[in-house]
Structures are given as C-alpha cells and as structure tokens.
CSV table of C-alpha atoms and ligand atoms in Angstrom, one decimal:
chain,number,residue,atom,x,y,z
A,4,UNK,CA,0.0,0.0,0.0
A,5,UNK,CA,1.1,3.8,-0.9
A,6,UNK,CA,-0.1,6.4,1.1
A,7,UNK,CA,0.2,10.1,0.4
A,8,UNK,CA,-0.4,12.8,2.9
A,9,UNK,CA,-1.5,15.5,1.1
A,10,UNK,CA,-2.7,19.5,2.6
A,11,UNK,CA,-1.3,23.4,2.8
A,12,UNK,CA,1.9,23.9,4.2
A,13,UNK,CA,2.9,23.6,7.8
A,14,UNK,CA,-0.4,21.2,7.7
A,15,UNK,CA,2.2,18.7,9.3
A,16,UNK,CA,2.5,16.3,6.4
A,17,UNK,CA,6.0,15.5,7.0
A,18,UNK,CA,6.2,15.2,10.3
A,19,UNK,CA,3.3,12.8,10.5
A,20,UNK,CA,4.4,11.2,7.5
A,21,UNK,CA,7.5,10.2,9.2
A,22,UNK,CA,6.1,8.7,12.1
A,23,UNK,CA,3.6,6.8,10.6
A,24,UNK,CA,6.2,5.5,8.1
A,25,UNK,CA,7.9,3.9,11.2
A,26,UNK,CA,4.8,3.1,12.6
A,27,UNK,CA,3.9,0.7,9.8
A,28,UNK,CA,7.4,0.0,8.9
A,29,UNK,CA,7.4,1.0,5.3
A,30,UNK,CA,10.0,3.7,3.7
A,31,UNK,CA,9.1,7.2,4.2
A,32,UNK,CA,9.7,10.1,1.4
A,33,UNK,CA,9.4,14.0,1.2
A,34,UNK,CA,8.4,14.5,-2.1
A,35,UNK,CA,9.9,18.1,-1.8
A,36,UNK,CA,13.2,16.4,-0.8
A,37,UNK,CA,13.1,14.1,-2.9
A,38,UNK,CA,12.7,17.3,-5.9
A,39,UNK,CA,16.1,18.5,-4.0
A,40,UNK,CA,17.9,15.2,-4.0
A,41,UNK,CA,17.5,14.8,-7.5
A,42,UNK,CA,17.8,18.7,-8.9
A,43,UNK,CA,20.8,19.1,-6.0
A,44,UNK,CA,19.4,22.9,-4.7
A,45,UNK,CA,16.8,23.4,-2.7
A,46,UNK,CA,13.0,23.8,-3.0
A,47,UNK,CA,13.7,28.0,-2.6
A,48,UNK,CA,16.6,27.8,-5.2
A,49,UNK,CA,14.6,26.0,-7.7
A,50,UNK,CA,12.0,28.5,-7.6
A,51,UNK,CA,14.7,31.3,-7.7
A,52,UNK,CA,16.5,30.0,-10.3
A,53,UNK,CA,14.2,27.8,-12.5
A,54,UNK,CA,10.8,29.3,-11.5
A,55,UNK,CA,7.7,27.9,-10.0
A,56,UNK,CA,6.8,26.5,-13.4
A,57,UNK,CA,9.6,24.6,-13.8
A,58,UNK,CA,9.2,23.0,-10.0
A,59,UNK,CA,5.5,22.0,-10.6
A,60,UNK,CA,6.8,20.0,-13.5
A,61,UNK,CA,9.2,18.4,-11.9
A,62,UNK,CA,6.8,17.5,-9.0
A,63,UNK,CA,4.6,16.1,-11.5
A,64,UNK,CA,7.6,14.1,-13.2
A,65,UNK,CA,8.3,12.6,-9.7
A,66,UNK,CA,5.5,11.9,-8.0
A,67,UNK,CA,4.4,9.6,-11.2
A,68,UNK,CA,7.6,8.3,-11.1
A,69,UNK,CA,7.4,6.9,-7.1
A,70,UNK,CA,3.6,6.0,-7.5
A,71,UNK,CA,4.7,4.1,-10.9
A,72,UNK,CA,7.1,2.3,-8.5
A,73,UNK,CA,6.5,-1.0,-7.2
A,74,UNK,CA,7.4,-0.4,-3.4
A,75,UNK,CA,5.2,0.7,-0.3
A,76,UNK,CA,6.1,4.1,1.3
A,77,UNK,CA,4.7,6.9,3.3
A,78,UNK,CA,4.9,10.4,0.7
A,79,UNK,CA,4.5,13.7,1.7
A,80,UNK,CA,3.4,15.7,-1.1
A,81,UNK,CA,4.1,19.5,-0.9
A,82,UNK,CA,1.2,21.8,-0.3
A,83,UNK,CA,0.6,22.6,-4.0
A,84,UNK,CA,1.5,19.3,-5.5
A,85,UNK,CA,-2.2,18.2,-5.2
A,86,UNK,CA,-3.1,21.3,-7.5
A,87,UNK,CA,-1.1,21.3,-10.4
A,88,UNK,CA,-0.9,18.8,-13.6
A,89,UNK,CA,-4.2,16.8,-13.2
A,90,UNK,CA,-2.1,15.4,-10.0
A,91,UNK,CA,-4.9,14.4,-8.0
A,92,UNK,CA,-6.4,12.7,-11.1
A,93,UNK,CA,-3.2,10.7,-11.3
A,94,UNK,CA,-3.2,9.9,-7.7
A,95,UNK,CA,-6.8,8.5,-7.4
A,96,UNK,CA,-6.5,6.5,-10.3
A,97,UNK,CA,-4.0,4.3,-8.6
A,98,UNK,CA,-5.9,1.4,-6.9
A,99,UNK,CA,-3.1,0.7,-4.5
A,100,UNK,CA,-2.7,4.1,-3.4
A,101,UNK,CA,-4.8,5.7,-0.6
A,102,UNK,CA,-4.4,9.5,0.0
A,103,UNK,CA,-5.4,11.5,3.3
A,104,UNK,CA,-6.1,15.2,3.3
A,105,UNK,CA,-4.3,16.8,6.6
A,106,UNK,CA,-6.8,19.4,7.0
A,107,UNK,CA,-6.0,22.4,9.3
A,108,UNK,CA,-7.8,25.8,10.2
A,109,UNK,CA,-6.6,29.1,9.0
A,110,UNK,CA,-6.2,29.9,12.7
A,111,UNK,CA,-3.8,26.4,12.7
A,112,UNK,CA,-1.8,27.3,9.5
A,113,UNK,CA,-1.1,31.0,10.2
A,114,UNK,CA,0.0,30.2,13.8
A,115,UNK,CA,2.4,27.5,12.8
A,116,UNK,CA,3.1,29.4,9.4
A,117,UNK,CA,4.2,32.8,10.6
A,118,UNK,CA,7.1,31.1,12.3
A,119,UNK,CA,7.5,28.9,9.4
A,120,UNK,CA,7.5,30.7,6.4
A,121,UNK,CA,11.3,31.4,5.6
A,122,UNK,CA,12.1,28.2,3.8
A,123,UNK,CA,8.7,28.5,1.8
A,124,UNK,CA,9.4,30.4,-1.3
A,125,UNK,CA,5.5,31.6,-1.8
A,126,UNK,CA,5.0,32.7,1.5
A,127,UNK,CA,8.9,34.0,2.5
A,128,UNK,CA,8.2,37.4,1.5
A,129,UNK,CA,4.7,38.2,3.4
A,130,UNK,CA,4.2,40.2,6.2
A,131,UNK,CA,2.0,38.4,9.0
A,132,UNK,CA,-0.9,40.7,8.2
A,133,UNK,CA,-0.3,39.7,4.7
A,134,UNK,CA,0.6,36.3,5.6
A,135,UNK,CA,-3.5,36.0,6.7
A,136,UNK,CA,-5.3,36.9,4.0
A,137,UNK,CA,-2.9,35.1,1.9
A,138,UNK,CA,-3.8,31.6,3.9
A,139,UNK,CA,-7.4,32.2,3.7
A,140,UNK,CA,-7.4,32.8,-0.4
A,141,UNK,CA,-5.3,30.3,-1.2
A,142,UNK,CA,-6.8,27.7,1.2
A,143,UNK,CA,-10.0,28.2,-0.2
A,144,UNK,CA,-8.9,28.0,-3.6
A,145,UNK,CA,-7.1,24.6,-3.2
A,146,UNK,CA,-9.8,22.9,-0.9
A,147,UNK,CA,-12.0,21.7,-3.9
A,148,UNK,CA,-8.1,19.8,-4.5
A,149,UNK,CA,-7.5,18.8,-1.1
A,150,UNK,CA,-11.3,17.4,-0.6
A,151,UNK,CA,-10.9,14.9,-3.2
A,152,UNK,CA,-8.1,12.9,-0.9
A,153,UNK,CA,-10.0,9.6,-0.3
A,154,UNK,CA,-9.8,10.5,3.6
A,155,UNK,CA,-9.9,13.7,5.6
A,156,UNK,CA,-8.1,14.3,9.1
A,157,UNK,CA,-8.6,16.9,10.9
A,158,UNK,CA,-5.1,18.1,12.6
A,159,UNK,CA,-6.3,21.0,14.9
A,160,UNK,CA,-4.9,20.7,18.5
A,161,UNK,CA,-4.7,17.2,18.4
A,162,UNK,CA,-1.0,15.4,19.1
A,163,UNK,CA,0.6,13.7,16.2
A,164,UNK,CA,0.1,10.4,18.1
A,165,UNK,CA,-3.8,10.3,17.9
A,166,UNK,CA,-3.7,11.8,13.9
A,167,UNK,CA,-1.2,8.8,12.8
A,168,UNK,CA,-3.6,6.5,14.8
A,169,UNK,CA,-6.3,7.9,13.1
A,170,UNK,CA,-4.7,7.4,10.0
A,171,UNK,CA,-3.9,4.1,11.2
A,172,UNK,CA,-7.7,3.1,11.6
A,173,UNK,CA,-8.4,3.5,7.1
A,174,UNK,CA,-5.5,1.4,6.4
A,175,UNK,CA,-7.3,-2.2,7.7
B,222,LIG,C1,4.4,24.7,-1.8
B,222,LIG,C2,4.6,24.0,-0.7
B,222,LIG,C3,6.0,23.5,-0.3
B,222,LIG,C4,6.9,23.3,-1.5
B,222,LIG,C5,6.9,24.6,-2.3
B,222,LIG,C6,5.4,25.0,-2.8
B,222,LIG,C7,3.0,25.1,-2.2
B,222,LIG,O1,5.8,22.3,0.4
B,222,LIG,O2,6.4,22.2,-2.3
B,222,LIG,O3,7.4,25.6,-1.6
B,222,LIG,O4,2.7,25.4,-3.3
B,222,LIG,O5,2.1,25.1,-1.2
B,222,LIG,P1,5.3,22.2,2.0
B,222,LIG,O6,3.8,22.1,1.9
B,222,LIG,O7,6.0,21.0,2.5
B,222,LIG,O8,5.7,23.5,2.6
C-alpha cells in the first residue's frame, strides 16, 4: 500500500508522514526532498533560479515516477502538489494508493506558518498581516483539490500520536 499525505503547508504532512512510516514500517519520502535530492538545490533555489513552473513540473515528473514504482512508502506531497498537472487525477486512479487530506484551520496554518514561512518560497516574503489573508485565499482556492483525498483528518490541536492512529484506523 502507498499512502500520500496530502494538505497546505505547515499542515504537518512531513512530520506525521515520518512517524507513521515507522509506525507501519514501510519507507518514508518527502516529495519536496526528494525534488532537491534529484535537482541538487533546494526547494527556494529551484523556484529562484528555475521558477515555480519549472518545480511544478518536476513535481509532476516525480511523483508519477514513485507511484509508478513498485514499493510501499509513506509520501509527503508538498502543499501545492495536489493542484497542479491533473495530480490528484493521477493519484486517485492508482488502486493501491490511498491518499489523506491533513486538514488544518486558517487559525492552525497561520500560527504555525508565521514562524515557518522562511524556507517557503511563496510565503517568504509576506508580512503576518499579509501572511492571513494570503492563507485564507489560497486555502479556499485549493480545498476543492485537497477534498478529493480519499480520507480527511482533521489536525487542529490534536497530538501527532492520535492523527497517525487515526490514520492508522483506514489502512485495515
Ligand atoms: C508549496 C509547498 C511547499 C513546496 C513549495 C510549494 C505550495 O511544500 O512544495 O514551496 O505550493 O504550497 P510544503 O507544503 O511541504 O511546505
């Protein structure tokens, strides 16, 4: 079984990722690391030097890539991933592939984002005022993306324990 986290940024999707990875012993992967391992710079530099046009294609590139792959992992997606290049299309039509949407208020994301944001190259520049409004466009915008996960999970104020044993309770 493949399962993809999938939701906005600083929704947690890593950090849960990795622990249920060890949880169910299967391999865990980043998918933005995984972009950096392969293009040697990081997510910021990519964007910098290559644009965010030529990232979203090389998310697509990969993520088909690891889903076309025969092994079981834990992925994190990045935040946009589910938005761009039919991606969610791709990922549903995988039968051995179950998706869960880490969903998080606005309250959640700006909290954790505001202290967050330096390493995120569409957020980096904002001013916390900005930062809000920002969140609550772009959050609506991608929800009809991040709906379609097979499974939603709601992340606010509850400990990464109880979400990765919620989690734990779709995979049978
Ligand atoms: C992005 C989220 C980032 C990373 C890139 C773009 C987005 O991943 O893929 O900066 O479009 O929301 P995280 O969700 O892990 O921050």
């Amino acid at each position: 079984m493949k399962i993809v986290l999938l939701g906005y940024m600083a929704s947690g999707k890593s950090t849960i990722g990795k622990v249920l990875a060890s949880e169910i012993n299967i391999p865990f992967i980043d998918l933005d690391h995984y972009i950096e391992g392969k293009e040697n710079k990081t997510v910021s530099e990519i964007f910098k030097e290559d644009g965010e046009i030529y990232f979203r294609l090389q998310e697509h590139t990969h993520l088909k890539e690891l889903l076309d792959n025969k092994e079981d992992f834990v992925l994190s997606l990045g935040g946009g991933t589910p938005c761009y290049a039919n991606n969610m299309e791709l990922i549903k039509k995988y039968e051995n592939t179950l998706s869960f949407y880490l969903k998080a208020s606005i309250k959640t994301l700006l909290n954790r984002l505001e202290t967050q944001k330096d390493q995120r190259p569409l957020v980096a520049n904002l001013s916390n005022d900005e930062l809000k409004e920002y969140i609550s466009k772009h959050l609506f915008e991608r929800s009809y993306y991040y709906e379609q996960a097979a499974h939603n999970i709601n992340i606010n104020d509850i400990e990464i324990t109880r979400i990765v044993s919620k989690i734990q309770t779709y995979l049978g």
